[in-house]
Every structure is written in structure tokens, then in C-alpha cells.
């Protein structure tokens, strides 16, 4: 990905004003290009909420040619700054605006909030006798590391699809979020991970009611989730119910009814975040009560030639590993 335009505007709560840059960042400088590029790439590799650009007036303006790049950055920085007025719990930060193009020719425009963090550093000073005095000082305006995932921001691809990272902050006034207070979205979107967690919670609840072994439920569910993400870019809740509850029609209906109560769709779309969740669910970590932990690739979970779970007469569980050629110790 190549960053073609970038500018950073400062939002300083201490002076109750935003400081607008009148020139773009010097992208010919390696340090600047590298920092901005890594920030953008990390953002796009992190879990994002996605929706059409038409859902947000500020997003439409960001993606438009209504004003030049610097003017749009200034107007939107002021908009963000005003949205933060009175919200003490929302961290101070700078606004980074970018335009970029990837190797496939797709165009991107973004507005990213760079939250400050506090770090300590040394300071070389001089006393009244002009003697060197090394000191320690606190810097409260440290920008995020280029490998750090940002809390809030938006990147729009080809003037159509918005990729948004959002975090909710609670204050005496209520809740502040980037979606509602900055983007002013017409219909608030939910994170994919929150949808998946709701499905998992309902699945575990119903499975427990019908005394289904937790390890079997997890194995069946994770296989369906992983295959659904890889093959279709979605998690089919009906397929999940069939895999876990099989011929237990009542349990299947209870599970689907639980999801209906939460107004969840029959499929969880993970297309925009597929690589993230495919990586997350490609292995299952098993924690035994004796302290042993085993990580199993999901495609081997139901392969009894490799791993088998055996119920003993006394109610305990035996885990058998088979066909192991070697063991590597990561000591």
C-alpha cells in the first residue's frame, strides 16, 4: 500500500482548540511514510465494523471531492473536536487523515484518531551555573506505536465501504462512541466478535441444559465456525444448531429462539474480517483440570486417529493422543 496524501491535525483539550496543519506530511521522508503506512495497514488488519458510506454524512464528506484534502481534514477535525467537548473520559489525541492506493488499484481515504499515551523520557538541562543537569520528564502526547491497533477511526475503500474501529467511553453524560458522536450513523452496527460471542453464549446455555459434554459442543461448533468462515465468509446458525444438537429438535429450536430474542440474523457475516477470525478459530485450546493444556488444529478435532475423548465409568474423561512421531519442547 502506498500513502499518497497525509496530514495530522492536533486536538489539544488544554488550550480548548484544534491546531490545523496548512501543509501535508512530507511523505518522501522514510520515517513519515513508514509510520503512516504501518498505522493504516494495522488498522485494516484489525477487526472492523463495516457498512456502506451512505450510512454516515461525515463519511460521505470524507470520501467526496467537495473540498480539497486539507480542507476536508480541517472541517472533520473541528467536527471531532466539538464532539469531544465535555467528555472527560475520552482520551485526547491527534487526527490523522490519509489517502492511499493498494497493489490492486483500490483507493482508500481515512480519518484516524491517534490517542495519546504518557511516557517518561530524559531531559538535558542546565542550572544557574551553566552546569549540565540530566532530568526525567513526563511526555503526555506520545503517539501510538505503528504496530498498535487504534481504538477509533474510519477508512473508506473505493468511496463505498466503511471500515470502522469504535470504542465506547462512559462518562457522566452517558456513552460516547465514534459511530454515534462522530460518524452519526443512521443505524448503529455491531462488531462481528460481539455477534459471535452472543451465539457462543446461547449455544453453551442450551447445551448445558441438555447435559451435552462441553468438549463435544466446542469441537462441533468450532469446526462449523471455521469451515463457514473459510468457505462462505459467514457463520450459519442453523448449521451450527444441526452440528451440535443433531436430532434433538427441541434443543435446536431453543437455541435459534434465543438468537431471535436478541434479534440476530440467521447468518453472521464475517466477510470483511474473515482472515482475522479464520486465524482465531483454526485451532482450539483445551485446558484440562490437571493443568495440562493442548492446542489442536480444528481439522483434527474429530479425527480419532489423532485425538480421542473417552468417557470413563467413574465419570472422568480420558484424552488419548495417537500417531505422534515426535515431540518438540519449546523450553
mmCIF file of C-alpha atoms in Angstrom:
data_model
loop_
_atom_site.group_PDB
_atom_site.id
_atom_site.type_symbol
_atom_site.label_atom_id
_atom_site.label_comp_id
_atom_site.label_asym_id
_atom_site.label_seq_id
_atom_site.Cartn_x
_atom_site.Cartn_y
_atom_site.Cartn_z
ATOM 1 C CA UNK A 1 0.000 0.000 0.000
ATOM 2 C CA UNK A 2 1.221 3.485 -0.903
ATOM 3 C CA UNK A 3 0.180 6.541 1.104
ATOM 4 C CA UNK A 4 -0.384 9.350 -1.399
ATOM 5 C CA UNK A 5 -1.593 12.108 0.950
ATOM 6 C CA UNK A 6 -1.462 12.521 4.718
ATOM 7 C CA UNK A 7 -1.940 15.309 7.224
ATOM 8 C CA UNK A 8 -2.078 15.383 11.005
ATOM 9 C CA UNK A 9 -4.158 17.877 12.987
ATOM 10 C CA UNK A 10 -3.741 18.396 16.720
ATOM 11 C CA UNK A 11 -6.664 18.437 19.152
ATOM 12 C CA UNK A 12 -5.465 19.983 22.425
ATOM 13 C CA UNK A 13 -8.007 19.991 25.232
ATOM 14 C CA UNK A 14 -5.664 22.126 27.344
ATOM 15 C CA UNK A 15 -5.961 25.109 25.007
ATOM 16 C CA UNK A 16 -9.536 24.204 24.053
ATOM 17 C CA UNK A 17 -8.708 24.409 20.376
ATOM 18 C CA UNK A 18 -7.613 22.351 17.400
ATOM 19 C CA UNK A 19 -4.403 23.195 15.560
ATOM 20 C CA UNK A 20 -4.749 22.660 11.816
ATOM 21 C CA UNK A 21 -1.780 21.922 9.599
ATOM 22 C CA UNK A 22 -1.587 24.068 6.471
ATOM 23 C CA UNK A 23 0.640 21.556 4.707
ATOM 24 C CA UNK A 24 0.593 17.807 4.235
ATOM 25 C CA UNK A 25 3.040 15.468 5.935
ATOM 26 C CA UNK A 26 6.324 15.049 3.987
ATOM 27 C CA UNK A 27 5.747 11.520 2.722
ATOM 28 C CA UNK A 28 9.089 11.490 0.914
ATOM 29 C CA UNK A 29 10.688 11.172 4.328
ATOM 30 C CA UNK A 30 11.076 7.463 5.009
ATOM 31 C CA UNK A 31 10.151 7.744 8.702
ATOM 32 C CA UNK A 32 6.869 9.513 7.916
ATOM 33 C CA UNK A 33 5.843 7.193 5.055
ATOM 34 C CA UNK A 34 6.715 4.104 7.105
ATOM 35 C CA UNK A 35 4.827 5.273 10.204
ATOM 36 C CA UNK A 36 1.645 6.244 8.374
ATOM 37 C CA UNK A 37 1.697 3.146 6.160
ATOM 38 C CA UNK A 38 2.050 0.793 9.136
ATOM 39 C CA UNK A 39 -0.709 2.592 11.048
ATOM 40 C CA UNK A 40 -3.082 2.185 8.085
ATOM 41 C CA UNK A 41 -2.134 -1.443 7.390
ATOM 42 C CA UNK A 42 -2.514 -2.380 11.066
ATOM 43 C CA UNK A 43 -5.931 -0.707 11.120
ATOM 44 C CA UNK A 44 -7.152 -2.709 8.105
ATOM 45 C CA UNK A 45 -5.826 -5.970 9.579
ATOM 46 C CA UNK A 46 -7.707 -5.396 12.852
ATOM 47 C CA UNK A 47 -11.351 -6.254 13.415
ATOM 48 C CA UNK A 48 -13.543 -3.524 11.931
ATOM 49 C CA UNK A 49 -17.231 -2.770 11.756
ATOM 50 C CA UNK A 50 -18.321 -2.400 8.121
ATOM 51 C CA UNK A 51 -21.191 -0.561 6.468
ATOM 52 C CA UNK A 52 -21.986 1.442 3.346
ATOM 53 C CA UNK A 53 -20.720 5.008 3.139
ATOM 54 C CA UNK A 54 -24.268 6.279 2.636
ATOM 55 C CA UNK A 55 -24.986 5.451 6.300
ATOM 56 C CA UNK A 56 -22.938 8.448 7.503
ATOM 57 C CA UNK A 57 -22.916 12.076 6.349
ATOM 58 C CA UNK A 58 -19.394 12.741 7.729
ATOM 59 C CA UNK A 59 -18.163 9.614 5.918
ATOM 60 C CA UNK A 60 -19.729 10.817 2.663
ATOM 61 C CA UNK A 61 -17.948 14.154 3.068
ATOM 62 C CA UNK A 62 -14.623 12.444 3.833
ATOM 63 C CA UNK A 63 -14.901 10.345 0.665
ATOM 64 C CA UNK A 64 -16.112 13.202 -1.521
ATOM 65 C CA UNK A 65 -14.338 15.738 -3.734
ATOM 66 C CA UNK A 66 -16.450 18.539 -2.307
ATOM 67 C CA UNK A 67 -13.377 20.289 -0.849
ATOM 68 C CA UNK A 68 -9.656 19.693 -1.204
ATOM 69 C CA UNK A 69 -7.883 17.196 1.052
ATOM 70 C CA UNK A 70 -6.627 19.725 3.616
ATOM 71 C CA UNK A 71 -9.992 21.475 3.885
ATOM 72 C CA UNK A 72 -11.851 18.202 4.450
ATOM 73 C CA UNK A 73 -9.293 17.276 7.124
ATOM 74 C CA UNK A 74 -9.754 20.644 8.843
ATOM 75 C CA UNK A 75 -13.559 20.528 8.774
ATOM 76 C CA UNK A 76 -13.713 16.970 10.080
ATOM 77 C CA UNK A 77 -11.092 17.616 12.781
ATOM 78 C CA UNK A 78 -13.220 20.508 14.038
ATOM 79 C CA UNK A 79 -16.266 18.226 13.942
ATOM 80 C CA UNK A 80 -14.463 15.584 16.039
ATOM 81 C CA UNK A 81 -13.118 18.205 18.448
ATOM 82 C CA UNK A 82 -16.602 19.609 19.051
ATOM 83 C CA UNK A 83 -17.980 16.106 19.594
ATOM 84 C CA UNK A 84 -15.440 15.635 22.416
ATOM 85 C CA UNK A 85 -16.423 18.795 24.306
ATOM 86 C CA UNK A 86 -17.225 17.946 27.921
ATOM 87 C CA UNK A 87 -16.331 14.262 27.607
ATOM 88 C CA UNK A 88 -13.533 13.839 30.147
ATOM 89 C CA UNK A 89 -13.165 10.071 29.763
ATOM 90 C CA UNK A 90 -12.408 10.206 26.035
ATOM 91 C CA UNK A 91 -8.622 10.435 25.603
ATOM 92 C CA UNK A 92 -7.014 13.375 23.855
ATOM 93 C CA UNK A 93 -5.353 12.637 20.530
ATOM 94 C CA UNK A 94 -4.410 13.864 17.085
ATOM 95 C CA UNK A 95 -6.402 13.285 13.902
ATOM 96 C CA UNK A 96 -4.544 11.614 11.032
ATOM 97 C CA UNK A 97 -6.096 11.898 7.562
ATOM 98 C CA UNK A 98 -4.833 9.769 4.699
ATOM 99 C CA UNK A 99 -5.385 8.894 1.080
ATOM 100 C CA UNK A 100 -3.830 5.699 -0.228
ATOM 101 C CA UNK A 101 -3.861 3.136 -3.017
ATOM 102 C CA UNK A 102 -3.104 -0.595 -2.761
ATOM 103 C CA UNK A 103 -1.426 -3.002 -5.162
ATOM 104 C CA UNK A 104 -4.769 -3.893 -6.771
ATOM 105 C CA UNK A 105 -5.583 -0.264 -7.538
ATOM 106 C CA UNK A 106 -8.190 0.162 -4.771
ATOM 107 C CA UNK A 107 -8.399 3.656 -3.314
ATOM 108 C CA UNK A 108 -8.651 4.472 0.373
ATOM 109 C CA UNK A 109 -9.370 7.604 2.372
ATOM 110 C CA UNK A 110 -9.229 7.635 6.139
ATOM 111 C CA UNK A 111 -9.706 9.600 9.351
ATOM 112 C CA UNK A 112 -7.879 8.006 12.276
ATOM 113 C CA UNK A 113 -7.727 9.167 15.887
ATOM 114 C CA UNK A 114 -4.254 8.795 17.379
ATOM 115 C CA UNK A 115 -4.837 8.636 21.136
ATOM 116 C CA UNK A 116 -2.052 9.995 23.312
ATOM 117 C CA UNK A 117 -0.276 7.895 25.898
ATOM 118 C CA UNK A 118 2.001 9.017 28.731
ATOM 119 C CA UNK A 119 5.693 8.127 28.671
ATOM 120 C CA UNK A 120 8.742 9.236 30.622
ATOM 121 C CA UNK A 121 11.969 10.384 28.999
ATOM 122 C CA UNK A 122 15.234 12.088 29.886
ATOM 123 C CA UNK A 123 15.907 15.794 29.505
ATOM 124 C CA UNK A 124 19.275 17.521 29.285
ATOM 125 C CA UNK A 125 19.097 20.847 31.159
ATOM 126 C CA UNK A 126 21.420 23.465 32.637
ATOM 127 C CA UNK A 127 21.376 25.016 36.097
ATOM 128 C CA UNK A 128 22.128 28.619 37.041
ATOM 129 C CA UNK A 129 25.864 27.890 36.923
ATOM 130 C CA UNK A 130 25.563 26.546 33.389
ATOM 131 C CA UNK A 131 26.259 23.003 34.553
ATOM 132 C CA UNK A 132 24.609 20.063 32.806
ATOM 133 C CA UNK A 133 21.737 18.533 34.776
ATOM 134 C CA UNK A 134 20.086 15.387 33.428
ATOM 135 C CA UNK A 135 16.430 15.168 34.421
ATOM 136 C CA UNK A 136 13.392 12.949 33.966
ATOM 137 C CA UNK A 137 10.258 14.421 32.465
ATOM 138 C CA UNK A 138 6.793 13.199 31.560
ATOM 139 C CA UNK A 139 5.517 13.486 27.982
ATOM 140 C CA UNK A 140 1.724 13.262 27.795
ATOM 141 C CA UNK A 141 1.430 13.473 23.994
ATOM 142 C CA UNK A 142 3.057 10.253 22.777
ATOM 143 C CA UNK A 143 1.521 8.928 19.558
ATOM 144 C CA UNK A 144 0.624 5.224 19.169
ATOM 145 C CA UNK A 145 3.323 2.838 18.002
ATOM 146 C CA UNK A 146 2.922 1.860 14.319
ATOM 147 C CA UNK A 147 2.213 -1.733 15.379
ATOM 148 C CA UNK A 148 -0.552 -0.691 17.791
ATOM 149 C CA UNK A 149 -4.218 -1.141 16.889
ATOM 150 C CA UNK A 150 -6.120 2.139 17.080
ATOM 151 C CA UNK A 151 -9.257 2.450 19.194
ATOM 152 C CA UNK A 152 -11.204 4.683 16.847
ATOM 153 C CA UNK A 153 -11.181 5.696 13.212
ATOM 154 C CA UNK A 154 -12.590 5.099 9.756
ATOM 155 C CA UNK A 155 -11.112 4.056 6.407
ATOM 156 C CA UNK A 156 -13.305 4.080 3.299
ATOM 157 C CA UNK A 157 -12.495 1.811 0.356
ATOM 158 C CA UNK A 158 -13.357 2.943 -3.175
ATOM 159 C CA UNK A 159 -15.856 5.501 -1.834
ATOM 160 C CA UNK A 160 -18.210 2.638 -0.918
ATOM 161 C CA UNK A 161 -17.334 0.525 2.107
ATOM 162 C CA UNK A 162 -16.524 1.962 5.534
ATOM 163 C CA UNK A 163 -14.147 0.089 7.842
ATOM 164 C CA UNK A 164 -14.604 1.440 11.344
ATOM 165 C CA UNK A 165 -12.972 0.798 14.678
ATOM 166 C CA UNK A 166 -15.050 2.029 17.571
ATOM 167 C CA UNK A 167 -14.771 2.114 21.323
ATOM 168 C CA UNK A 168 -17.421 3.194 23.767
ATOM 169 C CA UNK A 169 -16.483 5.549 26.609
ATOM 170 C CA UNK A 170 -18.724 6.026 29.655
ATOM 171 C CA UNK A 171 -18.984 9.454 31.260
ATOM 172 C CA UNK A 172 -21.419 11.328 33.493
ATOM 173 C CA UNK A 173 -23.151 12.459 30.288
ATOM 174 C CA UNK A 174 -23.700 8.905 29.113
ATOM 175 C CA UNK A 175 -21.860 6.990 26.390
ATOM 176 C CA UNK A 176 -19.577 8.444 23.712
ATOM 177 C CA UNK A 177 -18.742 6.406 20.628
ATOM 178 C CA UNK A 178 -17.114 7.187 17.303
ATOM 179 C CA UNK A 179 -20.053 5.702 15.401
ATOM 180 C CA UNK A 180 -22.692 7.815 17.110
ATOM 181 C CA UNK A 181 -20.926 11.048 18.082
ATOM 182 C CA UNK A 182 -18.607 11.493 15.099
ATOM 183 C CA UNK A 183 -19.942 9.458 12.174
ATOM 184 C CA UNK A 184 -23.576 9.934 13.189
ATOM 185 C CA UNK A 185 -24.513 6.617 11.586
ATOM 186 C CA UNK A 186 -28.158 6.119 10.745
ATOM 187 C CA UNK A 187 -28.170 2.526 12.007
ATOM 188 C CA UNK A 188 -25.543 1.512 14.551
ATOM 189 C CA UNK A 189 -23.551 -1.570 13.576
ATOM 190 C CA UNK A 190 -22.353 -4.353 15.896
ATOM 191 C CA UNK A 191 -18.866 -5.851 15.990
ATOM 192 C CA UNK A 192 -18.587 -9.309 14.478
ATOM 193 C CA UNK A 193 -16.863 -10.605 17.617
ATOM 194 C CA UNK A 194 -19.815 -9.423 19.732
ATOM 195 C CA UNK A 195 -22.219 -11.302 17.437
ATOM 196 C CA UNK A 196 -20.104 -14.464 17.640
ATOM 197 C CA UNK A 197 -19.886 -14.186 21.437
ATOM 198 C CA UNK A 198 -23.687 -13.909 21.641
ATOM 199 C CA UNK A 199 -24.017 -17.075 19.520
ATOM 200 C CA UNK A 200 -21.496 -18.921 21.686
ATOM 201 C CA UNK A 201 -23.257 -17.846 24.882
ATOM 202 C CA UNK A 202 -26.627 -19.110 23.633
ATOM 203 C CA UNK A 203 -25.057 -22.345 22.397
ATOM 204 C CA UNK A 204 -23.370 -23.089 25.735
ATOM 205 C CA UNK A 205 -26.537 -22.254 27.676
ATOM 206 C CA UNK A 206 -28.746 -24.653 25.716
ATOM 207 C CA UNK A 207 -26.066 -27.369 25.595
ATOM 208 C CA UNK A 208 -25.686 -27.214 29.392
ATOM 209 C CA UNK A 209 -29.457 -27.538 29.839
ATOM 210 C CA UNK A 210 -29.410 -30.795 27.860
ATOM 211 C CA UNK A 211 -26.247 -32.124 29.579
ATOM 212 C CA UNK A 212 -24.143 -32.194 26.421
ATOM 213 C CA UNK A 213 -20.386 -32.580 27.103
ATOM 214 C CA UNK A 214 -18.728 -29.175 26.795
ATOM 215 C CA UNK A 215 -15.740 -30.509 24.858
ATOM 216 C CA UNK A 216 -18.004 -32.129 22.241
ATOM 217 C CA UNK A 217 -20.051 -28.970 21.846
ATOM 218 C CA UNK A 218 -16.888 -26.889 21.449
ATOM 219 C CA UNK A 219 -15.382 -29.295 18.900
ATOM 220 C CA UNK A 220 -18.522 -29.455 16.753
ATOM 221 C CA UNK A 221 -19.153 -25.707 16.972
ATOM 222 C CA UNK A 222 -15.617 -24.660 16.178
ATOM 223 C CA UNK A 223 -15.491 -26.932 13.137
ATOM 224 C CA UNK A 224 -18.688 -25.386 11.735
ATOM 225 C CA UNK A 225 -17.470 -21.845 12.508
ATOM 226 C CA UNK A 226 -14.060 -22.402 10.910
ATOM 227 C CA UNK A 227 -15.454 -24.055 7.771
ATOM 228 C CA UNK A 228 -18.170 -21.419 7.420
ATOM 229 C CA UNK A 229 -15.662 -18.581 7.598
ATOM 230 C CA UNK A 230 -13.297 -20.235 5.124
ATOM 231 C CA UNK A 231 -15.891 -21.414 2.600
ATOM 232 C CA UNK A 232 -18.675 -18.844 2.727
ATOM 233 C CA UNK A 233 -17.416 -15.897 4.772
ATOM 234 C CA UNK A 234 -20.241 -16.386 7.242
ATOM 235 C CA UNK A 235 -21.385 -18.434 10.226
ATOM 236 C CA UNK A 236 -24.674 -20.208 9.629
ATOM 237 C CA UNK A 237 -26.503 -20.534 12.951
ATOM 238 C CA UNK A 238 -28.863 -23.233 11.640
ATOM 239 C CA UNK A 239 -25.884 -25.333 10.513
ATOM 240 C CA UNK A 240 -24.360 -24.742 13.944
ATOM 241 C CA UNK A 241 -27.543 -25.967 15.649
ATOM 242 C CA UNK A 242 -27.643 -29.074 13.439
ATOM 243 C CA UNK A 243 -23.981 -29.940 14.096
ATOM 244 C CA UNK A 244 -24.213 -29.552 17.873
ATOM 245 C CA UNK A 245 -27.736 -30.768 18.691
ATOM 246 C CA UNK A 246 -28.180 -33.208 15.789
ATOM 247 C CA UNK A 247 -31.557 -34.995 16.172
ATOM 248 C CA UNK A 248 -32.559 -33.055 19.289
ATOM 249 C CA UNK A 249 -35.180 -30.881 17.622
ATOM 250 C CA UNK A 250 -36.230 -29.181 20.861
ATOM 251 C CA UNK A 251 -32.674 -28.072 21.693
ATOM 252 C CA UNK A 252 -32.172 -26.751 18.168
ATOM 253 C CA UNK A 253 -35.333 -24.685 18.367
ATOM 254 C CA UNK A 254 -34.435 -23.317 21.808
ATOM 255 C CA UNK A 255 -31.034 -22.238 20.540
ATOM 256 C CA UNK A 256 -32.484 -20.476 17.499
ATOM 257 C CA UNK A 257 -35.200 -18.900 19.654
ATOM 258 C CA UNK A 258 -32.505 -17.473 21.952
ATOM 259 C CA UNK A 259 -30.902 -15.796 18.950
ATOM 260 C CA UNK A 260 -34.273 -14.489 17.768
ATOM 261 C CA UNK A 261 -34.786 -12.838 21.162
ATOM 262 C CA UNK A 262 -31.522 -10.982 20.612
ATOM 263 C CA UNK A 263 -32.711 -10.003 17.122
ATOM 264 C CA UNK A 264 -29.779 -11.756 15.495
ATOM 265 C CA UNK A 265 -29.720 -12.779 11.854
ATOM 266 C CA UNK A 266 -29.568 -16.459 10.855
ATOM 267 C CA UNK A 267 -26.084 -15.862 9.470
ATOM 268 C CA UNK A 268 -23.211 -13.876 10.957
ATOM 269 C CA UNK A 269 -21.394 -12.167 8.087
ATOM 270 C CA UNK A 270 -17.621 -12.153 8.626
ATOM 271 C CA UNK A 271 -16.553 -11.369 5.049
ATOM 272 C CA UNK A 272 -14.759 -8.120 5.902
ATOM 273 C CA UNK A 273 -12.926 -9.710 8.847
ATOM 274 C CA UNK A 274 -12.584 -13.269 7.521
ATOM 275 C CA UNK A 275 -8.754 -13.535 7.788
ATOM 276 C CA UNK A 276 -8.869 -12.412 11.433
ATOM 277 C CA UNK A 277 -11.479 -14.934 12.515
ATOM 278 C CA UNK A 278 -10.169 -17.728 10.316
ATOM 279 C CA UNK A 279 -6.843 -17.437 12.123
ATOM 280 C CA UNK A 280 -8.573 -17.218 15.519
ATOM 281 C CA UNK A 281 -10.661 -20.363 15.032
ATOM 282 C CA UNK A 282 -8.194 -22.534 13.149
ATOM 283 C CA UNK A 283 -7.019 -24.063 16.441
ATOM 284 C CA UNK A 284 -8.765 -24.992 19.668
ATOM 285 C CA UNK A 285 -7.043 -24.765 23.016
ATOM 286 C CA UNK A 286 -8.089 -27.425 25.522
ATOM 287 C CA UNK A 287 -7.451 -26.835 29.236
ATOM 288 C CA UNK A 288 -7.670 -29.962 31.401
ATOM 289 C CA UNK A 289 -8.400 -29.737 35.115
ATOM 290 C CA UNK A 290 -5.000 -31.266 35.939
ATOM 291 C CA UNK A 291 -3.222 -28.261 34.413
ATOM 292 C CA UNK A 292 -2.400 -29.803 31.040
ATOM 293 C CA UNK A 293 -3.119 -27.612 28.000
ATOM 294 C CA UNK A 294 -3.398 -28.948 24.435
ATOM 295 C CA UNK A 295 -3.740 -26.927 21.238
ATOM 296 C CA UNK A 296 -5.403 -28.879 18.430
ATOM 297 C CA UNK A 297 -5.857 -27.792 14.778
ATOM 298 C CA UNK A 298 -9.592 -27.676 14.163
ATOM 299 C CA UNK A 299 -9.441 -30.090 11.220
ATOM 300 C CA UNK A 300 -8.070 -32.782 13.595
ATOM 301 C CA UNK A 301 -10.557 -32.296 16.438
ATOM 302 C CA UNK A 302 -12.861 -35.095 15.279
ATOM 303 C CA UNK A 303 -10.145 -37.361 13.892
ATOM 304 C CA UNK A 304 -9.967 -40.300 16.322
ATOM 305 C CA UNK A 305 -6.736 -41.484 14.691
ATOM 306 C CA UNK A 306 -5.106 -38.386 16.172
ATOM 307 C CA UNK A 307 -7.086 -37.428 19.299
ATOM 308 C CA UNK A 308 -9.962 -39.143 21.096
ATOM 309 C CA UNK A 309 -12.043 -38.245 24.133
ATOM 310 C CA UNK A 310 -13.225 -41.283 26.092
ATOM 311 C CA UNK A 311 -15.791 -41.174 28.912
ATOM 312 C CA UNK A 312 -14.798 -43.430 31.810
ATOM 313 C CA UNK A 313 -17.235 -45.358 34.036
ATOM 314 C CA UNK A 314 -16.411 -43.144 37.023
ATOM 315 C CA UNK A 315 -17.467 -40.048 35.076
ATOM 316 C CA UNK A 316 -13.946 -38.844 34.340
ATOM 317 C CA UNK A 317 -12.651 -38.154 30.850
ATOM 318 C CA UNK A 318 -9.644 -39.692 29.151
ATOM 319 C CA UNK A 319 -7.842 -37.840 26.362
ATOM 320 C CA UNK A 320 -5.845 -40.086 24.049
ATOM 321 C CA UNK A 321 -3.285 -38.747 21.559
ATOM 322 C CA UNK A 322 -2.259 -41.101 18.744
ATOM 323 C CA UNK A 323 0.220 -41.394 15.865
ATOM 324 C CA UNK A 324 2.750 -38.916 17.249
ATOM 325 C CA UNK A 325 6.127 -39.161 15.541
ATOM 326 C CA UNK A 326 7.967 -36.556 17.590
ATOM 327 C CA UNK A 327 7.535 -34.018 20.394
ATOM 328 C CA UNK A 328 9.190 -30.615 20.326
ATOM 329 C CA UNK A 329 9.909 -28.920 23.623
ATOM 330 C CA UNK A 330 9.827 -25.099 23.424
ATOM 331 C CA UNK A 331 11.941 -24.711 26.595
#
